[in-house]
PDB file of C-alpha atoms in Angstrom:
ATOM      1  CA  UNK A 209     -40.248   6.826  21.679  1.00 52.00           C
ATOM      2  CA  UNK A 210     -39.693  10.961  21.997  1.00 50.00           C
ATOM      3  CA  UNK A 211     -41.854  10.433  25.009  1.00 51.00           C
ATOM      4  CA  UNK A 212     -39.619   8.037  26.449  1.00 46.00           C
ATOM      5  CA  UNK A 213     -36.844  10.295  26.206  1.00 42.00           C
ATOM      6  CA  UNK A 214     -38.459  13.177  27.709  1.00 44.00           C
ATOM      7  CA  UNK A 215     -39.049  11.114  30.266  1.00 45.00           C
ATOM      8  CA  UNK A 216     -35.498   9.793  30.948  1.00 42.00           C
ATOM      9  CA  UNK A 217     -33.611  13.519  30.156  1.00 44.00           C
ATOM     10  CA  UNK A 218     -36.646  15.366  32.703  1.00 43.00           C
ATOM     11  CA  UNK A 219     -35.318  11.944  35.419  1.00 44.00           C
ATOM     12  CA  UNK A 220     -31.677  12.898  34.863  1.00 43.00           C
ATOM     13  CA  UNK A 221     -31.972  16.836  35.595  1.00 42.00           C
ATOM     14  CA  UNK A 222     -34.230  16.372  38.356  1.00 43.00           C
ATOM     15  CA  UNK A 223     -31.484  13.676  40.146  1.00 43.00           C
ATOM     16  CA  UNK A 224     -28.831  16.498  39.269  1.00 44.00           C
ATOM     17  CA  UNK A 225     -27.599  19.241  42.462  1.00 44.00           C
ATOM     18  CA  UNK A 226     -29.130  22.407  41.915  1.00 45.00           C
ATOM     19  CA  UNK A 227     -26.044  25.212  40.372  1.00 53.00           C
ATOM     20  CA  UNK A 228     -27.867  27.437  42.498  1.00 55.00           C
ATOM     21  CA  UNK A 229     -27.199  26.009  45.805  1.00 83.00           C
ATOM     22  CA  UNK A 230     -24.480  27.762  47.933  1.00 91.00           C
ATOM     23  CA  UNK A 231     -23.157  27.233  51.307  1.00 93.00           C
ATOM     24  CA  UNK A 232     -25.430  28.327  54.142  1.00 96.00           C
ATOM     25  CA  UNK A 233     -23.261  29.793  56.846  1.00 96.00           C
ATOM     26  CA  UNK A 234     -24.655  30.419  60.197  1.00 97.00           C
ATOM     27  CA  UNK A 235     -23.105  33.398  62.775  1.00 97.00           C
ATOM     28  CA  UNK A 236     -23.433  32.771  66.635  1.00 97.00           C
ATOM     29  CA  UNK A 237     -26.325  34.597  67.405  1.00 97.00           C
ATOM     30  CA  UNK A 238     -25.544  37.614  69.625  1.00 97.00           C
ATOM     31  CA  UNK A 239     -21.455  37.403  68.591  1.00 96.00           C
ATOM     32  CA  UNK A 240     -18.657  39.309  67.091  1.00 94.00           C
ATOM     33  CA  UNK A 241     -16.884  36.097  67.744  1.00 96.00           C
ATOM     34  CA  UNK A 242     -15.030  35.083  64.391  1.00 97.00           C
ATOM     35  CA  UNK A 243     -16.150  31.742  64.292  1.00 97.00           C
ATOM     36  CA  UNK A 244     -19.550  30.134  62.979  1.00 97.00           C
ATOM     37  CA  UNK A 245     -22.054  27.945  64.726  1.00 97.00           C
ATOM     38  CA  UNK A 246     -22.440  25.667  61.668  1.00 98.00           C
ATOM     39  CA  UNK A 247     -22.003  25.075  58.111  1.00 97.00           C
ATOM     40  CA  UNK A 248     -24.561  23.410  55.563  1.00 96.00           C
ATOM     41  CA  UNK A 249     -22.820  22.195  53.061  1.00 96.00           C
ATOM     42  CA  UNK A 250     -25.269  21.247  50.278  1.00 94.00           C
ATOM     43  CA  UNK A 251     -25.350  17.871  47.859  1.00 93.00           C
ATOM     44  CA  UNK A 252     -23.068  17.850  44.878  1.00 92.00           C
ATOM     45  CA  UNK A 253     -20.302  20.354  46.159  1.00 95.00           C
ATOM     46  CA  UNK A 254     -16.686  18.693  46.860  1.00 96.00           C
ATOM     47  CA  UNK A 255     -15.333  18.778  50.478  1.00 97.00           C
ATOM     48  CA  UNK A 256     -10.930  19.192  50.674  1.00 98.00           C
ATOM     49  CA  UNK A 257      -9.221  17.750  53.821  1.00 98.00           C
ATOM     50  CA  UNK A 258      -6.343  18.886  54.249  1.00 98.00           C
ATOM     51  CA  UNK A 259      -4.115  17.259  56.591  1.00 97.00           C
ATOM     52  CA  UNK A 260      -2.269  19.237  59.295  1.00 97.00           C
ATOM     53  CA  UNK A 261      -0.308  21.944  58.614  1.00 98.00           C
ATOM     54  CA  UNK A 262       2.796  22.924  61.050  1.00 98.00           C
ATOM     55  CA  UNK A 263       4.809  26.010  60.934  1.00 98.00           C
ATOM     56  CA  UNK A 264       7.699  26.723  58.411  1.00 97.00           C
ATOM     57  CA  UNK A 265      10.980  27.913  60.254  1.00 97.00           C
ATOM     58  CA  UNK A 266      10.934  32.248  59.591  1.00 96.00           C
ATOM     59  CA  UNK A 267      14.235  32.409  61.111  1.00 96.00           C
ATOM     60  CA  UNK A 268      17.122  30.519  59.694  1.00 95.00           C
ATOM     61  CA  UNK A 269      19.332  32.239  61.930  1.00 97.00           C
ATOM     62  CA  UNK A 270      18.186  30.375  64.780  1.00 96.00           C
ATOM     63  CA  UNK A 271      19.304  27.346  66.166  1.00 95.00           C
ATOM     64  CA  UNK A 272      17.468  24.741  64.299  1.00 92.00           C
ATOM     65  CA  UNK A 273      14.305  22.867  66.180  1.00 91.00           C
ATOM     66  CA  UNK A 274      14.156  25.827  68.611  1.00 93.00           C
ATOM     67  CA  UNK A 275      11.241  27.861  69.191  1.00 94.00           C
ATOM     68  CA  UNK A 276      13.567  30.873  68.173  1.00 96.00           C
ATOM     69  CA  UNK A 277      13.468  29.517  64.300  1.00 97.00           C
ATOM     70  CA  UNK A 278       8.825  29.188  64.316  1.00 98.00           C
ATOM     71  CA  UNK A 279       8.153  31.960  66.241  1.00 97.00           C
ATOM     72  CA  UNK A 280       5.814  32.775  68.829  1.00 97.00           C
ATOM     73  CA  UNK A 281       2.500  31.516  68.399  1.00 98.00           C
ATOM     74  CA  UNK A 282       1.114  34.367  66.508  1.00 98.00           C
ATOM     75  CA  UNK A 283       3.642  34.233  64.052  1.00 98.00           C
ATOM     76  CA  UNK A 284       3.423  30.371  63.699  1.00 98.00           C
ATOM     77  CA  UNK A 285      -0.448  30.781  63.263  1.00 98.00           C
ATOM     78  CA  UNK A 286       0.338  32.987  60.601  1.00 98.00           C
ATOM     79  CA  UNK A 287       2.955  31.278  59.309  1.00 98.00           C
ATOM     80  CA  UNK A 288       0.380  28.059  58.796  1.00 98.00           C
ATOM     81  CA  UNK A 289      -2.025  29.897  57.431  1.00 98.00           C
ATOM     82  CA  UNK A 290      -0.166  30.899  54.392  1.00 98.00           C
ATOM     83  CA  UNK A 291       1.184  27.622  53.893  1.00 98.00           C
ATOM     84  CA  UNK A 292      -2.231  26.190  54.064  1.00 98.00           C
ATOM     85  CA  UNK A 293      -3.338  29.598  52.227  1.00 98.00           C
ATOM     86  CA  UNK A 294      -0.978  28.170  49.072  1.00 98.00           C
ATOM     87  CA  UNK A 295      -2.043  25.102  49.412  1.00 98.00           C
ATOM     88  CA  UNK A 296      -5.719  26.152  48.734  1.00 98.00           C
ATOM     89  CA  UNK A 297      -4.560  28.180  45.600  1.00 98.00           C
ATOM     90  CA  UNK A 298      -2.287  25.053  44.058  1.00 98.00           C
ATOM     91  CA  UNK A 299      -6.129  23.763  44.249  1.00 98.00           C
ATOM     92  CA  UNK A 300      -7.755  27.220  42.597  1.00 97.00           C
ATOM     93  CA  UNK A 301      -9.201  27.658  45.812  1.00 98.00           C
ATOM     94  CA  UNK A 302      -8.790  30.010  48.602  1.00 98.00           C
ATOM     95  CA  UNK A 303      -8.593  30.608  52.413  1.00 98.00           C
ATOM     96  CA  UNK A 304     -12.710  31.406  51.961  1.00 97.00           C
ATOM     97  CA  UNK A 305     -13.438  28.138  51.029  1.00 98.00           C
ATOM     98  CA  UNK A 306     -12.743  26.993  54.706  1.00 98.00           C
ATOM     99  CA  UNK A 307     -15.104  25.817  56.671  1.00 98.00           C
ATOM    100  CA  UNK A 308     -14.163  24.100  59.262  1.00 98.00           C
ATOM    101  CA  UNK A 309     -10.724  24.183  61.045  1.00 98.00           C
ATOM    102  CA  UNK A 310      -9.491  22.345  63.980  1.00 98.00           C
ATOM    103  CA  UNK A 311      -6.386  24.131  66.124  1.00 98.00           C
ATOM    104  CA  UNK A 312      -4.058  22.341  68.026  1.00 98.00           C
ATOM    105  CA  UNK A 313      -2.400  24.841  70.368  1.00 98.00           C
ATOM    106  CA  UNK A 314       1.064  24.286  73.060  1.00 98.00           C
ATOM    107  CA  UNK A 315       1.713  26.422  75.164  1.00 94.00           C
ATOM    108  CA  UNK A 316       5.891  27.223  75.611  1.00 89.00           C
ATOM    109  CA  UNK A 317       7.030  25.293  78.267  1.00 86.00           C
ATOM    110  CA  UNK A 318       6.795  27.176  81.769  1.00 89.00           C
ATOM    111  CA  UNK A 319       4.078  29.529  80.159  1.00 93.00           C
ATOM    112  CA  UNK A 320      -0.131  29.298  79.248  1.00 96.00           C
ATOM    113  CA  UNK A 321      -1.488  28.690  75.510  1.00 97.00           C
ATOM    114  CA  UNK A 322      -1.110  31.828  74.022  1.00 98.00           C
ATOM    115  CA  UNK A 323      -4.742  32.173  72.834  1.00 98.00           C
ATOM    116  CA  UNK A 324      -5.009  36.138  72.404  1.00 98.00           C
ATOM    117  CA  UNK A 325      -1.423  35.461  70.010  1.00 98.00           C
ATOM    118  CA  UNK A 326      -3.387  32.518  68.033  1.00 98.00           C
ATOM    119  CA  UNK A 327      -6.319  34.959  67.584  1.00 98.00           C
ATOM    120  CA  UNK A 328      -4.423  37.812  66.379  1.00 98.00           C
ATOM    121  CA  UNK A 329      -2.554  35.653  63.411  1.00 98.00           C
ATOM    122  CA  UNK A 330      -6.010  33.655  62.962  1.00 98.00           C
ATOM    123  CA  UNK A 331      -8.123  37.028  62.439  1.00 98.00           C
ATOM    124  CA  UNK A 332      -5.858  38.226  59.849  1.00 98.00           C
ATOM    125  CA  UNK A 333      -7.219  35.653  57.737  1.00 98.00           C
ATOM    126  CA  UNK A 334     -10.677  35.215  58.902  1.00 98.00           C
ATOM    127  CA  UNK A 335     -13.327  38.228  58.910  1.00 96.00           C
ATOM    128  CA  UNK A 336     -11.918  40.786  57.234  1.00 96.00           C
ATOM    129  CA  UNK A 337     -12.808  43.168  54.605  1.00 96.00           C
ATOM    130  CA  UNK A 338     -10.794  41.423  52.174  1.00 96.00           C
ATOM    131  CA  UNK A 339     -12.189  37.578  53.283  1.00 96.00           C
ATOM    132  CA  UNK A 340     -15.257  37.402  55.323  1.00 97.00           C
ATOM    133  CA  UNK A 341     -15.893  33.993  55.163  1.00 97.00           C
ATOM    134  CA  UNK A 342     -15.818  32.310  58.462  1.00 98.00           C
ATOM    135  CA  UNK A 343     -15.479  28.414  59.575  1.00 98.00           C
ATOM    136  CA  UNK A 344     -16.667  26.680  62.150  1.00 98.00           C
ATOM    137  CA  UNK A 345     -13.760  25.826  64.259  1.00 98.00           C
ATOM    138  CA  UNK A 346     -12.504  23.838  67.350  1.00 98.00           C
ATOM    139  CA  UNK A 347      -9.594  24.969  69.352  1.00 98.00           C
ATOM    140  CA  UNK A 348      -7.823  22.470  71.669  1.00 98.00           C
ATOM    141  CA  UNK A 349      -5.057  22.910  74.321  1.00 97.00           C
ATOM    142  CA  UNK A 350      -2.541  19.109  73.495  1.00 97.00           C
ATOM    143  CA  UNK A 351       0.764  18.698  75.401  1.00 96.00           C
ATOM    144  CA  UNK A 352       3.212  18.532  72.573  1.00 96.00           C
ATOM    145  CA  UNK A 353       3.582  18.558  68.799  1.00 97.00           C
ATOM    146  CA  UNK A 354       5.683  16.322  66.940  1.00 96.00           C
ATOM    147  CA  UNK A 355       8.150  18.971  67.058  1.00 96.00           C
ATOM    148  CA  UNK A 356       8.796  20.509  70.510  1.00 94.00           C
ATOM    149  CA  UNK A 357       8.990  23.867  69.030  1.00 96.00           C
ATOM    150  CA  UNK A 358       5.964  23.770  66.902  1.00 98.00           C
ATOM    151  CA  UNK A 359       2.965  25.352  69.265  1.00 98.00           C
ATOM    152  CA  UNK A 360       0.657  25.707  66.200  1.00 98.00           C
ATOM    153  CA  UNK A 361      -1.038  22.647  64.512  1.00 98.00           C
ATOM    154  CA  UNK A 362      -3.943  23.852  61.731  1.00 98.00           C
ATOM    155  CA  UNK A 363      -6.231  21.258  60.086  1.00 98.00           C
ATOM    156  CA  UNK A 364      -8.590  22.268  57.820  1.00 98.00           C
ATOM    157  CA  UNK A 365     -11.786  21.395  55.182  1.00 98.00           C
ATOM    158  CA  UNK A 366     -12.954  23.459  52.352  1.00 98.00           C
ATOM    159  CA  UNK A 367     -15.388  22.985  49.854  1.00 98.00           C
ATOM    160  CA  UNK A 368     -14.581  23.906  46.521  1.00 93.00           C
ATOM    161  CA  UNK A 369     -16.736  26.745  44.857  1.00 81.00           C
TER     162      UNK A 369
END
């Protein structure tokens, strides 16, 4: 009967993830580019979606629904990412635990997508000293937001530590 149970307990760890698996996080080879090639995420961690995140207004001064009231799109980028950075933390998580992030970019009407804007609020999250971590990520150019004054649209998955 002991045997039996040795057998069964041995069956049970062995089906069990390892604790010492971790995310495997691979660069692009040959880049400085702050994004990664892929992700493995390994059995037994939990993946977060989090649905799309928009830009709060940062100036109630302006006229409501205007672009004046979210910014340009460095400061909406930033703006989203420390909504979706509190988000993360009401879920004892953090912006690290990102690992993949899709980016729905407008450009302001008359004008090109702002890329070099959405990089420099995006890199003060993303490869720094203080957060490393990177995600792999997809950036796409879309006519319009739900808002016409929203040119930032961030969705992102993490997978808790």
């Amino acid at each position: 009967m002991k045997t039996m149970f040795a057998a069964l307990a041995l069956s049970a760890a062995a089906s069990l993830p390892a604790a010492a698996q971790e995310l495997i996080r691979h660069p692009i080879p040959n880049s400085d580019f702050p994004i990664l090639q892929a992700v493995e995420v390994p059995a037994g961690m939990t993946t977060v979606y989090l649905s799309g995140t928009v830009p709060a207004v940062i100036n109630q001064d302006a006229e409501p629904g205007s672009l004046e009231a979210y910014g340009n799109t460095e400061e909406q980028t930033v703006s989203v990412m420390t909504r979706i950075q509190s988000q993360l933390e009401a879920m004892d998580m953090s912006v690290g635990d990102i690992i993949k992030m899709q980016a729905f970019l407008v450009a302001p009407e008359g004008e090109a997508v702002d890329f070099d804007g959405f990089m420099a609020g995006y890199r003060q999250f993303f490869g720094t000293d203080e957060q490393p971590n990177l995600p792999v990520r997809s950036a796409m150019v879309v006519e319009a937001l739900v808002n016409p004054a929203w040119l930032v649209e961030l969705e992102v998955t993490a997978v808790r530590p």
